[in-house]
Amino acid sequence: MPDVRETIETIYQQVITRNPGETEFHQAVNEVLESLSVVLVKYPEYADQRIIERICEPERQIIFRVPWTDDKGDIHINRGFRVEFNSALGPYKGGLRFHPSVYLGIIKFLGFEQIFKNALTGLPIGGGKGGSDFDPKGRSDGEIMRFCQSFMTELYRHIGQYTDVPAGDIGVGGREIGYMFGQYKRITNRYESGVLTGKGMCYGGSQVRTEATGYGTVFFVDEMLKAHKDGFEGKRVLVSGSGNVAIYATEKVHELGGKVIACSDSNGVIIDEKGINLELVQQLKEVERRRIKDYTKYETDARYIEKGNIWDVPCDIALPCATQNEINTKDAKTLVKNGCIAIGEGANMPTSPGGIKVFQDAKILYGPGKAANAGGVATSALEMQQNASRDSWTFEYTEERLQQIMKNIHRDCFETAEEFGEPGNYVMGANVAGFIRVADSMMALGVV
Ligand code: NAP
């Protein structure tokens, strides 16, 4: 075991040296590597074949200029990224994030996580991620369209249904995917539905894709609860964010009998003890693109706390659905102290390493993002299946498939954690189960 630990520590130090300043990427790599000692003991051939070193190095990284013109005629220059991380299981697959905080380290952390998440779905998809430091907030539809068109004018040469299939993430929803698909079609003169997922229903999208990440997160938490003979019924739930994942996580919690009592955006927190009015949130955020603060104009007994901390609100279940590192050690301690019994990560890497340790030490149910939010990409893969067969499934059938996939992911994580001697540790279960699937394919494909 000490030799194996040393091997892993050496690999981690190399990752830090080779990728200076990319702290989020280091954090994501460290979290996976910490789970892998037991795997290398059981399968030393992975070390001999340098599988971990190869997985930590993206197959390809593309960085490009994205010039665009605003409504006043001023020219702006943003930076675009696509990191094609690992294609051992299938074409690169992963979303595009448009947010001012985006830089290479964020895209690489997301792309790295995506490799294992996609493997966990059991579907034939590799891992990748992309985006831009473009800030869509406050921009008109015309500005968004021109930005998306410029972004795709470079990206189109790197993607394709058999190569790399982007989707949405923070700041990229149905509107943006539509503009990008339109530009791809125009440049290539190909109606290649399978090149992007998250498309609108009128031009090749899938039922349930919009809802999938939020629904899937709740299905995963429900499985964790069921394994302890519990469920959502009557539970007080916090859902951070008020975007795509947050909205549909809230909808599913309400369907399963729980009550979401708080949500947020990057400016503040809404607390509504009678239960969040989801129709109102959807109207404000999805239709009118307003701030969550305006909720209290319509629900006057709800409270808005500017710059508030949602994790201070006592709850039974917490679903972080906004962004990375939104739960720090102190927040995790507060959640545990207030009696929280389960965490399900709709967002990617929302809990800091210190926070994860708090949850694990307290032995509360903790579903890490790469397992809990895999329903989004899984349904993207179902969209690709429908596109390939020129078919369109019903909402009910697609949701059934999603639910079954989330059950399977839960089972795989649960059983893998038991097999490797840490029952109940979903972090190790997810990392190890995902890693082994990718590693076996890499071994089979030779040194490529
Ligand atoms: P979205 O629709 O753009 O919503 C993001 C939400 O999070 C917004 O309410 C946003 O508030 C809030 N937020 C963003 N940055 C924040 C910050 N620094 N502090 C507080 N709140 C912040 O994005 P999304 O698709 O729901 O994605 C949310 C998370 O889920 C991300 O971690 C993403 O990687 C992950 N995820 C998404 C999918 C998917 O299918 N969409 C799949 C798997 C995982 P503002 O409006 O104020 O910025």
GROMACS .gro file of C-alpha atoms and ligand atoms in nm:
model
  496
    1MET     CA    1   0.000   0.000   0.000
    2PRO     CA    2   0.272   0.262   0.081
    3ASP     CA    3   0.425   0.215  -0.268
    4VAL     CA    4   0.089   0.266  -0.427
    5ARG     CA    5   0.026   0.580  -0.222
    6GLU     CA    6   0.366   0.711  -0.328
    7THR     CA    7   0.290   0.642  -0.695
    8ILE     CA    8  -0.034   0.834  -0.666
    9GLU     CA    9   0.125   1.126  -0.479
   10THR     CA   10   0.395   1.150  -0.747
   11ILE     CA   11   0.131   1.159  -1.020
   12TYR     CA   12  -0.058   1.431  -0.834
   13GLN     CA   13   0.255   1.644  -0.794
   14GLN     CA   14   0.321   1.607  -1.167
   15VAL     CA   15  -0.032   1.726  -1.244
   16ILE     CA   16   0.025   2.037  -1.031
   17THR     CA   17   0.361   2.111  -1.195
   18ARG     CA   18   0.235   2.054  -1.549
   19ASN     CA   19  -0.085   2.260  -1.500
   20PRO     CA   20   0.025   2.559  -1.291
   21GLY     CA   21  -0.242   2.784  -1.138
   22GLU     CA   22  -0.534   2.559  -1.237
   23THR     CA   23  -0.655   2.508  -0.881
   24GLU     CA   24  -1.000   2.369  -0.961
   25PHE     CA   25  -0.842   2.111  -1.192
   26HIS     CA   26  -0.595   2.011  -0.918
   27GLN     CA   27  -0.885   1.975  -0.673
   28ALA     CA   28  -1.086   1.752  -0.908
   29VAL     CA   29  -0.784   1.532  -0.982
   30ASN     CA   30  -0.693   1.502  -0.613
   31GLU     CA   31  -1.045   1.391  -0.523
   32VAL     CA   32  -1.033   1.107  -0.775
   33LEU     CA   33  -0.674   1.003  -0.701
   34GLU     CA   34  -0.749   0.976  -0.329
   35SER     CA   35  -0.990   0.693  -0.413
   36LEU     CA   36  -0.754   0.496  -0.635
   37SER     CA   37  -0.496   0.336  -0.401
   38VAL     CA   38  -0.716   0.033  -0.348
   39VAL     CA   39  -0.764  -0.004  -0.723
   40LEU     CA   40  -0.392  -0.008  -0.796
   41VAL     CA   41  -0.340  -0.270  -0.527
   42LYS     CA   42  -0.599  -0.496  -0.688
   43TYR     CA   43  -0.505  -0.414  -1.050
   44PRO     CA   44  -0.132  -0.326  -1.068
   45GLU     CA   45  -0.150  -0.344  -1.448
   46TYR     CA   46  -0.317   0.000  -1.449
   47ALA     CA   47  -0.001   0.144  -1.293
   48ASP     CA   48   0.224  -0.049  -1.533
   49GLN     CA   49   0.029   0.091  -1.827
   50ARG     CA   50   0.042   0.447  -1.681
   51ILE     CA   51  -0.337   0.469  -1.704
   52ILE     CA   52  -0.372   0.738  -1.437
   53GLU     CA   53  -0.106   0.963  -1.594
   54ARG     CA   54  -0.276   0.921  -1.932
   55ILE     CA   55  -0.622   0.999  -1.792
   56CYS     CA   56  -0.493   1.320  -1.630
   57GLU     CA   57  -0.363   1.455  -1.961
   58PRO     CA   58  -0.635   1.579  -2.201
   59GLU     CA   59  -0.622   1.426  -2.546
   60ARG     CA   60  -0.663   1.772  -2.700
   61GLN     CA   61  -0.710   2.131  -2.575
   62ILE     CA   62  -0.840   2.402  -2.805
   63ILE     CA   63  -0.831   2.773  -2.715
   64PHE     CA   64  -0.961   3.034  -2.955
   65ARG     CA   65  -1.059   3.398  -3.003
   66VAL     CA   66  -1.430   3.486  -3.008
   67PRO     CA   67  -1.487   3.837  -3.148
   68TRP     CA   68  -1.842   3.976  -3.153
   69THR     CA   69  -2.026   4.307  -3.183
   70ASP     CA   70  -2.272   4.440  -2.925
   71ASP     CA   71  -2.595   4.629  -3.000
   72LYS     CA   72  -2.414   4.964  -2.992
   73GLY     CA   73  -2.162   4.847  -3.250
   74ASP     CA   74  -1.874   4.804  -3.002
   75ILE     CA   75  -1.645   4.507  -3.060
   76HIS     CA   76  -1.570   4.260  -2.778
   77ILE     CA   77  -1.312   3.982  -2.765
   78ASN     CA   78  -1.374   3.672  -2.553
   79ARG     CA   79  -1.181   3.350  -2.522
   80GLY     CA   80  -1.330   3.014  -2.618
   81PHE     CA   81  -1.225   2.670  -2.493
   82ARG     CA   82  -1.289   2.307  -2.576
   83VAL     CA   83  -1.101   2.042  -2.384
   84GLU     CA   84  -1.137   1.697  -2.542
   85PHE     CA   85  -1.031   1.495  -2.243
   86ASN     CA   86  -1.086   1.126  -2.304
   87SER     CA   87  -1.249   0.930  -2.587
   88ALA     CA   88  -1.189   0.573  -2.470
   89LEU     CA   89  -1.562   0.506  -2.431
   90GLY     CA   90  -1.705   0.716  -2.715
   91PRO     CA   91  -1.706   1.064  -2.869
   92TYR     CA   92  -1.615   1.345  -2.627
   93LYS     CA   93  -1.933   1.458  -2.453
   94GLY     CA   94  -1.986   1.745  -2.212
   95GLY     CA   95  -2.138   2.089  -2.186
   96LEU     CA   96  -2.037   2.443  -2.272
   97ARG     CA   97  -2.022   2.702  -1.993
   98PHE     CA   98  -2.055   3.075  -2.059
   99HIS     CA   99  -1.957   3.260  -1.742
  100PRO     CA  100  -1.700   3.535  -1.668
  101SER     CA  101  -1.514   3.305  -1.426
  102VAL     CA  102  -1.429   3.057  -1.704
  103TYR     CA  103  -1.061   2.990  -1.772
  104LEU     CA  104  -0.868   2.677  -1.867
  105GLY     CA  105  -0.857   2.542  -1.509
  106ILE     CA  106  -1.239   2.545  -1.479
  107ILE     CA  107  -1.290   2.376  -1.815
  108LYS     CA  108  -1.030   2.111  -1.729
  109PHE     CA  109  -1.184   2.033  -1.390
  110LEU     CA  110  -1.523   1.994  -1.554
  111GLY     CA  111  -1.382   1.786  -1.841
  112PHE     CA  112  -1.193   1.560  -1.602
  113GLU     CA  113  -1.503   1.495  -1.388
  114GLN     CA  114  -1.701   1.435  -1.704
  115ILE     CA  115  -1.486   1.134  -1.799
  116PHE     CA  116  -1.593   0.937  -1.491
  117LYS     CA  117  -1.948   1.068  -1.484
  118ASN     CA  118  -2.004   0.961  -1.843
  119ALA     CA  119  -1.853   0.620  -1.771
  120LEU     CA  120  -2.095   0.577  -1.479
  121THR     CA  121  -2.396   0.622  -1.710
  122GLY     CA  122  -2.297   0.296  -1.883
  123LEU     CA  123  -2.349   0.470  -2.219
  124PRO     CA  124  -2.087   0.501  -2.497
  125ILE     CA  125  -1.965   0.856  -2.433
  126GLY     CA  126  -1.619   0.998  -2.366
  127GLY     CA  127  -1.548   1.311  -2.160
  128GLY     CA  128  -1.500   1.673  -2.267
  129LYS     CA  129  -1.604   2.024  -2.173
  130GLY     CA  130  -1.589   2.374  -2.316
  131GLY     CA  131  -1.705   2.728  -2.282
  132SER     CA  132  -1.608   3.090  -2.273
  133ASP     CA  133  -1.544   3.376  -2.031
  134PHE     CA  134  -1.836   3.556  -2.200
  135ASP     CA  135  -2.094   3.696  -1.953
  136PRO     CA  136  -2.447   3.652  -2.094
  137LYS     CA  137  -2.611   3.847  -1.809
  138GLY     CA  138  -2.793   4.157  -1.933
  139ARG     CA  139  -2.718   4.085  -2.300
  140SER     CA  140  -2.994   4.111  -2.562
  141ASP     CA  141  -3.106   3.813  -2.771
  142GLY     CA  142  -2.925   3.964  -3.069
  143GLU     CA  143  -2.599   3.991  -2.874
  144ILE     CA  144  -2.631   3.633  -2.750
  145MET     CA  145  -2.695   3.514  -3.105
  146ARG     CA  146  -2.394   3.696  -3.248
  147PHE     CA  147  -2.172   3.564  -2.972
  148CYS     CA  148  -2.293   3.205  -3.024
  149GLN     CA  149  -2.242   3.233  -3.399
  150SER     CA  150  -1.888   3.361  -3.355
  151PHE     CA  151  -1.813   3.087  -3.099
  152MET     CA  152  -1.937   2.818  -3.339
  153THR     CA  153  -1.747   2.970  -3.632
  154GLU     CA  154  -1.432   2.828  -3.473
  155LEU     CA  155  -1.576   2.535  -3.275
  156TYR     CA  156  -1.745   2.371  -3.576
  157ARG     CA  157  -1.416   2.234  -3.713
  158HIS     CA  158  -1.348   2.039  -3.393
  159ILE     CA  159  -1.687   1.876  -3.330
  160GLY     CA  160  -1.916   1.623  -3.496
  161GLN     CA  161  -2.155   1.342  -3.407
  162TYR     CA  162  -1.870   1.086  -3.405
  163THR     CA  163  -1.605   1.323  -3.266
  164ASP     CA  164  -1.725   1.559  -2.998
  165VAL     CA  165  -2.081   1.644  -2.896
  166PRO     CA  166  -2.124   1.956  -2.679
  167ALA     CA  167  -2.434   2.047  -2.474
  168GLY     CA  168  -2.533   2.318  -2.222
  169ASP     CA  169  -2.405   2.413  -1.878
  170ILE     CA  170  -2.406   2.740  -1.681
  171GLY     CA  171  -2.516   3.022  -1.913
  172VAL     CA  172  -2.593   2.786  -2.202
  173GLY     CA  173  -2.952   2.665  -2.237
  174GLY     CA  174  -3.195   2.593  -2.520
  175ARG     CA  175  -3.165   2.942  -2.672
  176GLU     CA  176  -2.787   2.925  -2.702
  177ILE     CA  177  -2.784   2.565  -2.829
  178GLY     CA  178  -3.035   2.669  -3.100
  179TYR     CA  179  -2.815   2.957  -3.220
  180MET     CA  180  -2.507   2.734  -3.222
  181PHE     CA  181  -2.684   2.452  -3.407
  182GLY     CA  182  -2.808   2.704  -3.664
  183GLN     CA  183  -2.456   2.832  -3.725
  184TYR     CA  184  -2.311   2.479  -3.744
  185LYS     CA  185  -2.571   2.381  -4.003
  186ARG     CA  186  -2.505   2.695  -4.205
  187ILE     CA  187  -2.125   2.655  -4.212
  188THR     CA  188  -2.116   2.281  -4.278
  189ASN     CA  189  -2.429   2.253  -4.492
  190ARG     CA  190  -2.515   1.941  -4.290
  191TYR     CA  191  -2.826   1.877  -4.083
  192GLU     CA  192  -2.627   1.676  -3.832
  193SER     CA  193  -2.866   1.649  -3.537
  194GLY     CA  194  -2.624   1.443  -3.328
  195VAL     CA  195  -2.360   1.717  -3.315
  196LEU     CA  196  -2.518   1.901  -3.019
  197THR     CA  197  -2.758   1.792  -2.745
  198GLY     CA  198  -3.006   1.997  -2.546
  199LYS     CA  199  -3.173   2.096  -2.873
  200GLY     CA  200  -3.531   2.226  -2.890
  201MET     CA  201  -3.806   1.971  -2.946
  202CYS     CA  202  -3.892   2.120  -3.288
  203TYR     CA  203  -3.548   2.043  -3.436
  204GLY     CA  204  -3.429   1.711  -3.293
  205GLY     CA  205  -3.425   1.754  -2.916
  206SER     CA  206  -3.526   1.491  -2.662
  207GLN     CA  207  -3.808   1.495  -2.414
  208VAL     CA  208  -3.680   1.525  -2.053
  209ARG     CA  209  -3.335   1.665  -2.153
  210THR     CA  210  -3.423   2.004  -1.999
  211GLU     CA  211  -3.542   1.839  -1.678
  212ALA     CA  212  -3.285   1.557  -1.671
  213THR     CA  213  -3.005   1.687  -1.447
  214GLY     CA  214  -3.241   1.815  -1.177
  215TYR     CA  215  -3.472   1.513  -1.193
  216GLY     CA  216  -3.175   1.275  -1.199
  217THR     CA  217  -3.019   1.434  -0.891
  218VAL     CA  218  -3.341   1.386  -0.698
  219PHE     CA  219  -3.376   1.025  -0.823
  220PHE     CA  220  -3.021   0.958  -0.700
  221VAL     CA  221  -3.088   1.106  -0.355
  222ASP     CA  222  -3.413   0.912  -0.340
  223GLU     CA  223  -3.214   0.591  -0.399
  224MET     CA  224  -2.971   0.683  -0.118
  225LEU     CA  225  -3.266   0.750   0.112
  226LYS     CA  226  -3.443   0.429   0.010
  227ALA     CA  227  -3.128   0.230   0.094
  228HIS     CA  228  -3.191   0.361   0.448
  229LYS     CA  229  -3.566   0.296   0.436
  230ASP     CA  230  -3.639   0.669   0.406
  231GLY     CA  231  -3.770   0.904   0.134
  232PHE     CA  232  -3.844   1.268   0.041
  233GLU     CA  233  -4.193   1.272   0.194
  234GLY     CA  234  -4.222   1.559   0.442
  235LYS     CA  235  -3.855   1.663   0.414
  236ARG     CA  236  -3.738   2.026   0.420
  237VAL     CA  237  -3.504   2.076   0.126
  238LEU     CA  238  -3.262   2.353   0.022
  239VAL     CA  239  -3.182   2.394  -0.349
  240SER     CA  240  -2.911   2.647  -0.430
  241GLY     CA  241  -2.925   2.836  -0.759
  242SER     CA  242  -3.236   2.903  -0.966
  243GLY     CA  243  -3.117   2.791  -1.307
  244ASN     CA  244  -3.183   2.481  -1.511
  245VAL     CA  245  -3.069   2.220  -1.259
  246ALA     CA  246  -3.221   2.396  -0.957
  247ILE     CA  247  -3.562   2.445  -1.118
  248TYR     CA  248  -3.613   2.081  -1.216
  249ALA     CA  249  -3.465   1.945  -0.894
  250THR     CA  250  -3.726   2.155  -0.714
  251GLU     CA  251  -4.004   2.024  -0.935
  252LYS     CA  252  -3.911   1.659  -0.866
  253VAL     CA  253  -3.869   1.714  -0.490
  254HIS     CA  254  -4.222   1.857  -0.479
  255GLU     CA  255  -4.353   1.561  -0.683
  256LEU     CA  256  -4.198   1.319  -0.433
  257GLY     CA  257  -4.361   1.492  -0.136
  258GLY     CA  258  -4.070   1.702  -0.011
  259LYS     CA  259  -4.078   2.081   0.034
  260VAL     CA  260  -3.813   2.311  -0.111
  261ILE     CA  261  -3.800   2.606   0.126
  262ALA     CA  262  -3.509   2.806  -0.020
  263CYS     CA  263  -3.334   2.880  -0.348
  264SER     CA  264  -3.084   3.146  -0.459
  265ASP     CA  265  -2.885   3.319  -0.730
  266SER     CA  266  -2.542   3.479  -0.715
  267ASN     CA  267  -2.691   3.790  -0.548
  268GLY     CA  268  -2.898   3.644  -0.267
  269VAL     CA  269  -3.127   3.386  -0.111
  270ILE     CA  270  -3.506   3.342  -0.108
  271ILE     CA  271  -3.663   3.165   0.189
  272ASP     CA  272  -4.026   3.066   0.155
  273GLU     CA  273  -4.137   2.842   0.442
  274LYS     CA  274  -4.463   2.743   0.271
  275GLY     CA  275  -4.262   2.598  -0.018
  276ILE     CA  276  -4.099   2.767  -0.317
  277ASN     CA  277  -4.352   2.870  -0.583
  278LEU     CA  278  -4.186   2.703  -0.878
  279GLU     CA  279  -4.408   2.853  -1.147
  280LEU     CA  280  -4.304   3.196  -1.027
  281VAL     CA  281  -3.932   3.106  -1.029
  282GLN     CA  282  -3.968   2.969  -1.382
  283GLN     CA  283  -4.146   3.282  -1.501
  284LEU     CA  284  -3.880   3.508  -1.345
  285LYS     CA  285  -3.571   3.309  -1.442
  286GLU     CA  286  -3.656   3.108  -1.756
  287VAL     CA  287  -3.897   3.347  -1.928
  288GLU     CA  288  -3.814   3.698  -1.811
  289ARG     CA  289  -3.447   3.638  -1.713
  290ARG     CA  290  -3.482   3.850  -1.401
  291ARG     CA  291  -3.310   3.825  -1.060
  292ILE     CA  292  -3.444   3.596  -0.787
  293LYS     CA  293  -3.484   3.900  -0.562
  294ASP     CA  294  -3.806   3.986  -0.752
  295TYR     CA  295  -3.973   3.672  -0.607
  296THR     CA  296  -4.077   3.865  -0.296
  297LYS     CA  297  -4.272   4.117  -0.510
  298TYR     CA  298  -4.521   3.834  -0.580
  299GLU     CA  299  -4.482   3.612  -0.272
  300THR     CA  300  -4.489   3.879  -0.006
  301ASP     CA  301  -4.448   3.650   0.295
  302ALA     CA  302  -4.122   3.509   0.156
  303ARG     CA  303  -3.791   3.663   0.263
  304TYR     CA  304  -3.498   3.776   0.047
  305ILE     CA  305  -3.152   3.799   0.201
  306GLU     CA  306  -2.904   3.992  -0.013
  307LYS     CA  307  -2.567   3.809  -0.008
  308GLY     CA  308  -2.726   3.556   0.230
  309ASN     CA  309  -2.593   3.204   0.282
  310ILE     CA  310  -2.851   2.941   0.190
  311TRP     CA  311  -2.670   2.672   0.394
  312ASP     CA  312  -2.755   2.858   0.717
  313VAL     CA  313  -3.122   2.762   0.670
  314PRO     CA  314  -3.205   2.446   0.875
  315CYS     CA  315  -3.301   2.155   0.647
  316ASP     CA  316  -3.320   1.776   0.614
  317ILE     CA  317  -3.171   1.758   0.265
  318ALA     CA  318  -2.941   1.995   0.074
  319LEU     CA  319  -2.911   1.999  -0.305
  320PRO     CA  320  -2.632   2.233  -0.420
  321CYS     CA  321  -2.728   2.315  -0.781
  322ALA     CA  322  -2.538   2.638  -0.857
  323THR     CA  323  -2.161   2.617  -0.894
  324GLN     CA  324  -1.825   2.478  -0.776
  325ASN     CA  325  -1.707   2.518  -0.417
  326GLU     CA  326  -2.033   2.671  -0.295
  327ILE     CA  327  -2.024   2.462   0.027
  328ASN     CA  328  -1.711   2.520   0.235
  329THR     CA  329  -1.605   2.347   0.558
  330LYS     CA  330  -1.800   2.591   0.773
  331ASP     CA  331  -2.117   2.552   0.565
  332ALA     CA  332  -2.086   2.173   0.586
  333LYS     CA  333  -2.054   2.193   0.965
  334THR     CA  334  -2.361   2.417   0.981
  335LEU     CA  335  -2.564   2.173   0.769
  336VAL     CA  336  -2.462   1.877   0.987
  337LYS     CA  337  -2.528   2.070   1.310
  338ASN     CA  338  -2.876   2.166   1.184
  339GLY     CA  339  -2.964   1.799   1.129
  340CYS     CA  340  -2.919   1.761   0.752
  341ILE     CA  341  -2.923   1.389   0.663
  342ALA     CA  342  -2.844   1.391   0.290
  343ILE     CA  343  -2.659   1.593   0.026
  344GLY     CA  344  -2.710   1.547  -0.349
  345GLU     CA  345  -2.485   1.746  -0.579
  346GLY     CA  346  -2.673   1.877  -0.882
  347ALA     CA  347  -2.378   2.110  -0.948
  348ASN     CA  348  -2.027   1.998  -1.035
  349MET     CA  349  -1.781   1.989  -0.741
  350PRO     CA  350  -1.997   2.221  -0.525
  351THR     CA  351  -1.840   2.098  -0.200
  352SER     CA  352  -1.483   2.188  -0.101
  353PRO     CA  353  -1.251   1.904   0.009
  354GLY     CA  354  -1.293   2.017   0.373
  355GLY     CA  355  -1.670   2.012   0.335
  356ILE     CA  356  -1.665   1.658   0.193
  357LYS     CA  357  -1.463   1.543   0.493
  358VAL     CA  358  -1.718   1.694   0.731
  359PHE     CA  359  -2.003   1.507   0.559
  360GLN     CA  360  -1.810   1.181   0.555
  361ASP     CA  361  -1.700   1.208   0.918
  362ALA     CA  362  -2.061   1.277   1.018
  363LYS     CA  363  -2.165   0.970   0.813
  364ILE     CA  364  -2.450   1.151   0.645
  365LEU     CA  365  -2.556   1.046   0.295
  366TYR     CA  366  -2.337   1.230   0.045
  367GLY     CA  367  -2.398   1.187  -0.329
  368PRO     CA  368  -2.109   1.343  -0.526
  369GLY     CA  369  -2.181   1.535  -0.848
  370LYS     CA  370  -2.024   1.290  -1.087
  371ALA     CA  371  -2.281   1.032  -0.980
  372ALA     CA  372  -2.576   1.244  -0.866
  373ASN     CA  373  -2.592   1.482  -1.163
  374ALA     CA  374  -2.509   1.228  -1.434
  375GLY     CA  375  -2.874   1.222  -1.546
  376GLY     CA  376  -2.818   1.527  -1.767
  377VAL     CA  377  -2.546   1.377  -1.980
  378ALA     CA  378  -2.720   1.037  -1.975
  379THR     CA  379  -3.029   1.194  -2.131
  380SER     CA  380  -2.803   1.372  -2.380
  381ALA     CA  381  -2.681   1.028  -2.482
  382LEU     CA  382  -3.046   0.923  -2.517
  383GLU     CA  383  -3.097   1.229  -2.739
  384MET     CA  384  -2.804   1.106  -2.954
  385GLN     CA  385  -2.967   0.761  -2.975
  386GLN     CA  386  -3.294   0.915  -3.093
  387ASN     CA  387  -3.111   1.132  -3.348
  388ALA     CA  388  -2.917   0.834  -3.483
  389SER     CA  389  -3.236   0.633  -3.534
  390ARG     CA  390  -3.439   0.940  -3.643
  391ASP     CA  391  -3.683   0.856  -3.368
  392SER     CA  392  -3.855   1.054  -3.094
  393TRP     CA  393  -3.954   0.898  -2.763
  394THR     CA  394  -4.236   1.003  -2.531
  395PHE     CA  395  -4.177   1.198  -2.210
  396GLU     CA  396  -4.287   0.901  -1.998
  397TYR     CA  397  -4.060   0.651  -2.171
  398THR     CA  398  -3.758   0.884  -2.160
  399GLU     CA  399  -3.812   0.964  -1.793
  400GLU     CA  400  -3.836   0.591  -1.718
  401ARG     CA  401  -3.502   0.537  -1.893
  402LEU     CA  402  -3.349   0.824  -1.692
  403GLN     CA  403  -3.479   0.687  -1.364
  404GLN     CA  404  -3.344   0.341  -1.443
  405ILE     CA  405  -3.003   0.487  -1.531
  406MET     CA  406  -2.992   0.676  -1.198
  407LYS     CA  407  -3.087   0.358  -1.012
  408ASN     CA  408  -2.806   0.171  -1.188
  409ILE     CA  409  -2.553   0.444  -1.109
  410HIS     CA  410  -2.657   0.437  -0.743
  411ARG     CA  411  -2.629   0.059  -0.734
  412ASP     CA  412  -2.284   0.061  -0.900
  413CYS     CA  413  -2.150   0.326  -0.659
  414PHE     CA  414  -2.300   0.151  -0.358
  415GLU     CA  415  -2.170  -0.195  -0.453
  416THR     CA  416  -1.825  -0.072  -0.558
  417ALA     CA  417  -1.779   0.109  -0.226
  418GLU     CA  418  -1.867  -0.216  -0.046
  419GLU     CA  419  -1.641  -0.426  -0.267
  420PHE     CA  420  -1.342  -0.198  -0.199
  421GLY     CA  421  -1.400  -0.192   0.176
  422GLU     CA  422  -1.571   0.145   0.234
  423PRO     CA  423  -1.945   0.080   0.252
  424GLY     CA  424  -2.155   0.395   0.226
  425ASN     CA  425  -1.872   0.598   0.069
  426TYR     CA  426  -2.033   0.714  -0.254
  427VAL     CA  427  -1.731   0.929  -0.343
  428MET     CA  428  -1.502   0.627  -0.358
  429GLY     CA  429  -1.775   0.414  -0.518
  430ALA     CA  430  -1.830   0.667  -0.799
  431ASN     CA  431  -1.461   0.735  -0.859
  432VAL     CA  432  -1.360   0.369  -0.863
  433ALA     CA  433  -1.654   0.239  -1.068
  434GLY     CA  434  -1.608   0.517  -1.329
  435PHE     CA  435  -1.231   0.480  -1.335
  436ILE     CA  436  -1.231   0.104  -1.389
  437ARG     CA  437  -1.469   0.132  -1.684
  438VAL     CA  438  -1.248   0.391  -1.856
  439ALA     CA  439  -0.922   0.217  -1.760
  440ASP     CA  440  -1.032  -0.117  -1.906
  441SER     CA  441  -1.119   0.047  -2.237
  442MET     CA  442  -0.789   0.234  -2.244
  443MET     CA  443  -0.602  -0.090  -2.182
  444ALA     CA  444  -0.790  -0.256  -2.467
  445LEU     CA  445  -0.717   0.027  -2.710
  446GLY     CA  446  -0.341   0.020  -2.661
  447VAL     CA  447  -0.108   0.315  -2.603
  448VAL     CA  448  -0.293   0.585  -2.796
  449NAP     P1  449  -2.772   2.784  -1.511
  449NAP     O1  450  -2.903   2.747  -1.568
  449NAP     O2  451  -2.692   2.887  -1.579
  449NAP     O3  452  -2.796   2.824  -1.357
  449NAP     C1  453  -2.691   2.847  -1.272
  449NAP     C2  454  -2.749   2.896  -1.141
  449NAP     O4  455  -2.645   2.900  -1.044
  449NAP     C3  456  -2.804   3.038  -1.151
  449NAP     O5  457  -2.909   3.054  -1.062
  449NAP     C4  458  -2.683   3.122  -1.108
  449NAP     O6  459  -2.716   3.249  -1.054
  449NAP     C5  460  -2.627   3.034  -0.999
  449NAP     N1  461  -2.483   3.062  -0.984
  449NAP     C6  462  -2.388   3.055  -1.080
  449NAP     N2  463  -2.269   3.093  -1.031
  449NAP     C7  464  -2.292   3.124  -0.902
  449NAP     C8  465  -2.210   3.170  -0.797
  449NAP     N3  466  -2.079   3.194  -0.816
  449NAP     N4  467  -2.268   3.190  -0.676
  449NAP     C9  468  -2.402   3.166  -0.656
  449NAP     N5  469  -2.483   3.124  -0.754
  449NAP    C10  470  -2.430   3.105  -0.873
  449NAP     O7  471  -2.675   2.656  -1.500
  449NAP     P2  472  -2.715   2.504  -1.472
  449NAP     O8  473  -2.716   2.434  -1.602
  449NAP     O9  474  -2.834   2.498  -1.383
  449NAP    O10  475  -2.585   2.451  -1.394
  449NAP    C11  476  -2.574   2.456  -1.252
  449NAP    C12  477  -2.469   2.358  -1.206
  449NAP    O11  478  -2.506   2.225  -1.248
  449NAP    C13  479  -2.329   2.379  -1.262
  449NAP    O12  480  -2.234   2.339  -1.166
  449NAP    C14  481  -2.323   2.283  -1.379
  449NAP    O13  482  -2.190   2.247  -1.414
  449NAP    C15  483  -2.399   2.166  -1.321
  449NAP     N6  484  -2.453   2.071  -1.419
  449NAP    C16  485  -2.539   2.113  -1.515
  449NAP    C17  486  -2.589   2.021  -1.604
  449NAP    C18  487  -2.692   2.059  -1.708
  449NAP    O14  488  -2.743   1.970  -1.773
  449NAP     N7  489  -2.726   2.185  -1.723
  449NAP    C19  490  -2.550   1.887  -1.597
  449NAP    C20  491  -2.463   1.846  -1.495
  449NAP    C21  492  -2.417   1.940  -1.406
  449NAP     P3  493  -2.689   3.381  -1.141
  449NAP    O15  494  -2.800   3.384  -1.241
  449NAP    O16  495  -2.692   3.490  -1.042
  449NAP    O17  496  -2.553   3.365  -1.204
   0.00000   0.00000   0.00000
